[in-house]
Coordinates of C-alpha atoms and ligand atoms in Angstrom, one line a residue:
X1 CA 13.9 43.6 -49.5
X2 CA 14.3 41.0 -47.7
X3 CA 17.6 41.4 -47.3
X4 CA 16.8 44.3 -45.9
X5 CA 14.7 42.4 -44.0
X6 CA 17.6 39.8 -43.0
X7 CA 20.2 42.3 -42.2
X8 CA 18.0 44.7 -39.7
X9 CA 16.9 41.5 -37.8
X10 CA 20.8 40.7 -37.6
X11 CA 21.1 44.3 -36.4
X12 CA 18.2 43.1 -33.7
X13 CA 19.9 40.4 -33.1
X14 CA 23.3 41.6 -31.7
X15 CA 22.0 44.5 -30.0
X16 CA 20.2 42.7 -27.7
X17 CA 22.8 40.1 -27.5
X18 CA 25.2 43.2 -26.5
X19 CA 22.3 44.6 -23.9
X20 CA 22.2 41.4 -22.5
X21 CA 25.6 40.3 -21.8
X22 CA 25.9 44.2 -20.6
X23 CA 23.4 43.3 -18.3
X24 CA 24.6 40.2 -16.8
X25 CA 28.0 41.6 -16.8
X26 CA 26.8 44.2 -13.9
X27 CA 24.9 41.8 -12.0
X28 CA 27.7 40.2 -11.9
X29 CA 29.7 42.4 -10.0
X30 CA 27.9 43.7 -7.6
X31 CA 29.5 42.2 -4.2
X32 CA 27.6 38.9 -2.3
X33 CA 24.6 39.7 0.2
X34 CA 24.5 37.7 3.4
X35 CA 21.7 36.7 5.4
X36 CA 21.7 34.1 8.7
X37 CA 23.5 31.2 7.5
X38 CA 22.7 32.3 3.6
X39 CA 26.7 34.2 3.0
X40 CA 27.1 34.3 -0.6
X41 CA 23.3 35.8 -2.4
X42 CA 24.9 36.5 -5.9
X43 CA 23.2 36.8 -9.2
X44 CA 20.7 35.9 -9.6
X45 CA 19.8 36.3 -6.7
X46 CA 19.1 39.6 -4.8
X47 CA 18.5 40.5 -1.5
X48 CA 15.7 42.9 0.0
X49 CA 17.3 46.6 0.2
X50 CA 20.3 46.0 -2.1
X51 CA 21.3 48.5 -5.2
X52 CA 19.0 48.6 -7.4
X53 CA 21.0 47.1 -10.1
X54 CA 21.8 44.0 -8.4
X55 CA 20.6 40.2 -9.2
X56 CA 17.6 39.5 -11.2
X57 CA 14.1 41.8 -9.5
X58 CA 12.4 38.0 -10.5
X59 CA 14.8 36.3 -7.4
X60 CA 14.7 38.9 -4.7
X61 CA 15.1 37.1 -1.3
X62 CA 13.8 38.8 2.0
X63 CA 15.3 38.5 5.8
X64 CA 13.5 38.1 8.0
X65 CA 15.1 37.7 11.5
X66 CA 18.0 36.5 10.5
X67 CA 16.5 34.1 8.2
X68 CA 16.9 34.0 3.9
X69 CA 13.2 34.4 2.7
X70 CA 12.5 33.1 -0.8
X71 CA 9.0 33.2 -2.3
X72 CA 7.2 31.0 -3.8
X73 CA 3.9 31.2 -5.3
X74 CA 3.2 33.2 -2.5
X75 CA 4.3 31.0 0.2
X76 CA 7.2 31.9 2.5
X77 CA 9.9 29.0 2.3
X78 CA 13.1 29.3 4.5
X79 CA 16.5 29.0 2.0
X80 CA 19.1 26.6 3.5
X81 CA 21.7 26.9 0.8
X82 CA 22.7 27.9 -2.6
X83 CA 24.1 25.8 -4.6
X84 CA 25.5 27.8 -7.7
X85 CA 27.5 25.1 -9.3
X86 CA 24.2 23.1 -10.5
X87 CA 21.4 26.1 -10.5
X88 CA 19.9 24.9 -7.6
X89 CA 18.5 26.5 -4.2
X90 CA 17.0 24.0 -1.4
X91 CA 14.2 25.5 0.6
X92 CA 12.2 24.5 3.5
X93 CA 8.3 24.8 4.5
X94 CA 9.3 27.5 7.8
X95 CA 6.8 25.5 9.6
X96 CA 8.8 22.0 9.9
X97 CA 11.1 22.1 13.0
X98 CA 13.5 18.9 12.4
X99 CA 13.5 17.8 15.7
X100 CA 9.5 17.5 16.2
X101 CA 8.1 14.5 13.9
X102 CA 4.9 16.1 14.6
X103 CA 5.3 19.7 12.4
X104 CA 4.1 19.3 9.5
X105 CA 4.5 21.7 6.4
X106 CA 1.8 24.6 6.1
X107 CA 0.3 24.4 3.0
X108 CA 1.0 20.8 -0.2
X109 CA 3.0 21.7 -2.8
X110 CA 4.3 19.0 -5.4
X111 CA 6.2 18.7 -9.2
X112 CA 2.0 19.6 -10.8
X113 CA 2.7 23.5 -8.7
X114 CA 5.6 23.9 -11.8
X115 CA 4.5 24.8 -15.5
X116 CA 7.9 22.6 -16.6
X117 CA 6.0 19.4 -15.3
X118 CA 3.9 20.4 -18.2
X119 CA 5.0 22.5 -21.1
X120 CA 7.5 25.5 -22.0
X121 CA 8.0 27.3 -18.4
X122 CA 7.0 30.7 -17.6
X123 CA 7.7 30.0 -14.1
X124 CA 10.6 32.2 -11.9
X125 CA 11.5 28.5 -10.5
X126 CA 11.2 25.4 -12.0
X127 CA 10.7 21.5 -10.6
X128 CA 13.7 20.0 -12.6
X129 CA 16.8 20.6 -14.1
X130 CA 15.5 20.9 -17.8
X131 CA 14.0 23.5 -19.5
X132 CA 12.1 20.4 -21.2
X133 CA 10.2 18.0 -19.6
X134 CA 11.9 16.1 -18.5
X135 CA 11.2 12.9 -15.9
X136 CA 14.4 11.8 -15.7
X137 CA 16.0 14.9 -13.7
X138 CA 13.3 14.9 -10.9
X139 CA 14.8 16.6 -8.2
X140 CA 12.4 16.3 -5.5
X141 CA 10.1 12.9 -4.1
X142 CA 6.7 13.7 -2.8
X143 CA 5.3 12.5 0.3
X144 CA 2.0 11.9 0.7
X145 CA 0.0 11.8 3.9
X146 CA -3.6 9.4 4.2
X147 CA -5.9 9.7 6.6
X148 CA -8.6 6.4 6.2
X149 CA -11.5 5.2 7.8
X150 CA -10.1 1.2 8.5
X151 CA -5.8 0.0 8.9
X152 CA -4.5 -0.7 5.9
X153 CA -2.1 -3.8 6.1
X154 CA -1.9 -5.1 2.2
X155 CA 0.1 -2.4 0.8
X156 CA 3.7 -1.8 2.4
X157 CA 4.2 1.8 0.7
X158 CA 1.7 2.6 3.4
X159 CA 3.6 3.3 6.9
X160 CA 2.2 4.6 9.9
X161 CA 2.6 8.1 11.1
X162 CA 1.0 7.2 14.8
X163 CA 2.9 9.4 18.1
X164 CA 3.6 12.1 15.3
X165 CA 0.7 12.4 13.1
X166 CA -2.5 11.9 13.5
X167 CA -5.7 13.8 11.8
X168 CA -8.9 12.8 13.6
X169 CA -8.9 10.6 16.2
X170 CA -11.5 7.7 14.1
X171 CA -9.0 7.6 11.4
X172 CA -5.3 6.1 10.6
X173 CA -2.9 7.9 9.9
X174 CA -0.9 6.9 6.9
X175 CA 2.3 9.0 4.8
X176 CA 4.1 7.0 1.6
X177 CA 6.8 7.9 -0.6
X178 CA 6.3 8.5 -4.2
X179 CA 3.7 8.9 -6.2
X180 CA -0.1 6.9 -5.3
X181 CA -0.5 5.0 -8.2
X182 CA -4.4 3.7 -9.0
X183 CA -3.2 0.9 -7.9
X184 CA -2.1 2.3 -4.9
X185 CA -5.3 3.7 -4.1
X186 CA -7.7 2.7 -0.8
X187 CA -10.6 2.3 -0.8
X188 CA -11.5 4.7 2.0
X189 CA -9.0 6.5 1.9
X190 CA -8.4 10.6 1.7
X191 CA -5.2 12.1 0.9
X192 CA -4.4 14.8 3.1
X193 CA -1.5 16.7 2.1
X194 CA 1.1 16.5 -0.8
X195 CA 5.0 18.0 0.3
X196 CA 8.2 17.4 -1.7
X197 CA 11.9 16.1 0.1
X198 CA 15.4 15.9 -2.1
X199 CA 17.1 14.0 0.8
X200 CA 18.6 11.4 -1.4
X201 CA 18.9 8.6 1.4
X202 CA 15.3 8.3 1.8
X203 CA 14.0 5.2 4.1
X204 CA 10.7 4.4 2.4
X205 CA 9.4 2.2 5.5
X206 CA 9.9 4.8 8.1
X207 CA 8.0 7.9 9.4
X208 CA 10.9 9.3 11.3
X209 CA 12.7 9.9 7.8
X210 CA 9.9 10.9 5.6
X211 CA 10.3 13.6 8.7
X212 CA 13.9 14.1 8.6
X213 CA 12.9 14.5 4.6
X214 CA 11.2 17.2 4.7
X215 CA 12.9 19.3 7.3
X216 CA 16.1 18.7 5.4
X217 CA 13.6 20.3 2.1
X218 CA 13.4 20.5 -1.5
X219 CA 15.7 21.7 -5.1
X220 CA 14.2 24.3 -6.8
X221 CA 15.8 25.0 -9.6
X222 CA 16.6 28.5 -11.5
X223 CA 17.5 25.8 -15.6
X224 CA 15.6 28.2 -17.6
X225 CA 17.0 32.2 -16.4
X226 CA 20.4 29.9 -16.6
X227 CA 20.1 28.4 -20.1
X228 CA 18.1 31.8 -21.4
X229 CA 21.9 33.3 -20.2
X230 CA 24.5 31.0 -21.0
X231 CA 23.7 28.7 -23.1
X232 CA 21.2 29.0 -26.3
X233 CA 20.3 25.5 -27.9
X234 CA 19.1 25.9 -31.6
X235 CA 15.9 23.5 -32.5
X236 CA 16.9 21.7 -28.7
X237 CA 16.5 21.8 -25.3
X238 CA 18.7 23.0 -22.6
X239 CA 19.1 20.9 -20.0
X240 CA 21.7 20.5 -16.6
X241 CA 23.6 17.6 -17.1
X242 CA 24.5 15.7 -14.0
X243 CA 27.5 14.0 -14.5
X244 CA 29.5 16.5 -16.7
X245 CA 28.5 19.0 -14.0
X246 CA 26.9 20.9 -17.1
X247 CA 24.6 23.2 -20.0
X248 CA 23.9 20.9 -22.5
X249 CA 21.9 20.5 -25.6
X250 CA 19.2 17.8 -26.2
X251 CA 17.0 16.9 -29.3
X252 CA 13.4 16.5 -28.2
X253 CA 13.3 13.6 -29.7
X254 CA 15.9 12.3 -27.4
X255 CA 14.3 13.3 -24.7
X256 CA 10.9 11.5 -26.0
X257 CA 12.8 8.3 -26.2
X258 CA 14.6 8.0 -21.9
Ligands
LIG1 C1 22.9 35.3 12.2 O1 23.3 34.4 11.6 C2 24.6 33.7 11.8 C3 24.8 32.3 11.2 O2 23.3 31.5 11.5 C4 25.2 34.5 13.0 O3 26.5 33.9 12.8 C5 24.4 35.2 14.8 O4 24.8 35.6 15.5 C6 23.1 35.4 13.9 N1 22.8 37.1 13.9 C7 21.8 37.9 14.9 C8 21.6 38.9 14.5 O5 20.8 37.0 15.3
LIG2 C1 29.8 33.0 -4.5 O1 29.0 32.6 -5.3 C2 30.0 33.1 -6.5 C3 28.5 32.6 -8.1 O2 27.9 33.3 -7.6 C4 31.8 32.3 -6.4 O3 31.4 32.5 -8.0 C5 31.4 32.2 -5.5 O4 32.9 31.5 -5.8 C6 31.1 31.6 -4.4 N1 31.9 32.2 -3.1 C7 31.6 31.6 -1.8 C8 32.3 31.7 -0.8 O5 31.0 30.4 -2.5
LIG3 C1 23.1 20.7 -6.7 O1 25.0 20.9 -5.5 C2 24.3 20.5 -3.8 C3 25.9 20.8 -3.3 O2 26.9 20.3 -4.4 C4 23.9 18.7 -3.7 O3 23.7 18.8 -2.3 C5 22.9 18.5 -4.5 O4 22.6 17.7 -4.7 C6 23.1 19.4 -5.8 N1 21.8 18.8 -7.3 C7 21.6 18.1 -7.8 C8 20.2 18.1 -8.6 O5 22.5 17.9 -8.4
LIG4 C1 5.4 20.3 17.4 O1 4.8 21.1 16.4 C2 3.7 20.2 16.4 C3 2.7 20.7 15.5 O2 2.7 21.7 14.9 C4 2.6 21.1 17.8 O3 1.6 21.5 18.1 C5 3.7 21.4 18.9 O4 4.0 22.1 19.9 C6 5.2 20.8 19.0 N1 6.0 20.8 20.1 C7 7.2 21.5 19.9 C8 7.9 20.8 21.6 O5 7.3 22.5 19.8
LIG5 C1 -0.2 23.4 -5.3 O1 -1.1 23.3 -5.4 C2 -2.3 22.7 -5.1 C3 -3.5 22.4 -5.8 O2 -3.9 23.1 -6.5 C4 -2.6 23.9 -4.0 O3 -3.8 24.2 -2.9 C5 -1.4 24.4 -3.0 O4 -1.9 25.5 -2.1 C6 -0.5 24.7 -4.4 N1 0.9 25.3 -3.1 C7 1.3 26.3 -3.2 C8 2.5 26.9 -2.2 O5 1.3 27.7 -4.0
LIG6 C1 11.8 1.8 -1.2 O1 12.7 1.8 -1.1 C2 13.0 0.4 -1.9 C3 14.8 0.8 -1.7 O2 15.3 1.0 0.0 C4 12.8 0.2 -2.9 O3 14.2 -0.4 -4.1 C5 11.5 0.5 -3.8 O4 11.6 0.9 -4.5 C6 11.4 1.6 -2.9 N1 9.3 2.0 -2.6 C7 8.6 3.2 -3.5 C8 7.0 3.1 -3.0 O5 9.4 4.0 -3.5

């Protein structure tokens, strides 16, 4: 009995493999679509209105007023670049204007909005480059906006946003790069907004630089889909290795040691 079962299972797996690779090939046969400055929209992405068989429905992009739009957690973001080499797409909040340091994102967004932060994925996009929690491969840095009842002088992480951002007439507005640890919390301060950036050359002592970072946008990845399609890691986790620019496998225990 077990033999028939095993054979059946193998057949099923084989069939699944054949179907999956056929799907994949067809999707790759579609010519790239284009919208505004994003001229190379191809698998896994598709543009609204593309033929049914093109791309993956979960990665459908819109084209609004000649701007490529990505839908993330029921919010809209403008696509700045798609990097097929490392499975990332860089997006920016539509309210951010490069030359207006008073412009702010419409919505808060942080790593905690992505399920890969805690556990196995189900989301379309990930905030990291591993199919399992891996803090080493963080691709975004947080900028935290705080409003305080008093001035904060003792903590160098608190950078004044005066001129640019003001929350109310009495408060003192600051921005902080990175995560606010317990020891960084100041009494009488409220967190107003958290926004990510993937700009590497961020100067954490200058609000102008933080604003450039926000306007540059942040990278999210489709690493889980890439891993499912092309890289099978038996009893291990698949991740993107930036040194080799390839997908690789890693044991869970190796991850935990890092
Ligand atoms: C759309 O954007 C592209 C690239 O920025 C530009 O070349 C083109 O002229 C724009 N088209 C319209 C209708 O604005
Ligand atoms: C467009 O993306 C595909 C990968 O989907 C890549 O093979 C091709 O080289 C890219 N073309 C350009 C012009 O970037
Ligand atoms: C992905 O590739 C783009 C373009 O080459 C690069 O700007 C970006 O930093 C890369 N991101 C990661 C996480 O390697
Ligand atoms: C800059 O952005 C702020 C906040 O969104 C807005 O009130 C202001 O009108 C903008 N200034 C310009 C010159 O667009
Ligand atoms: C991210 O999570 C925060 C807190 O739950 C929520 O207020 C915010 O709207 C979420 N952002 C998006 C874009 O879904
Ligand atoms: C601020 O940047 C400096 C280097 O420019 C770095 O050593 C420091 O750890 C950063 N601080 C924070 C809070 O990110």
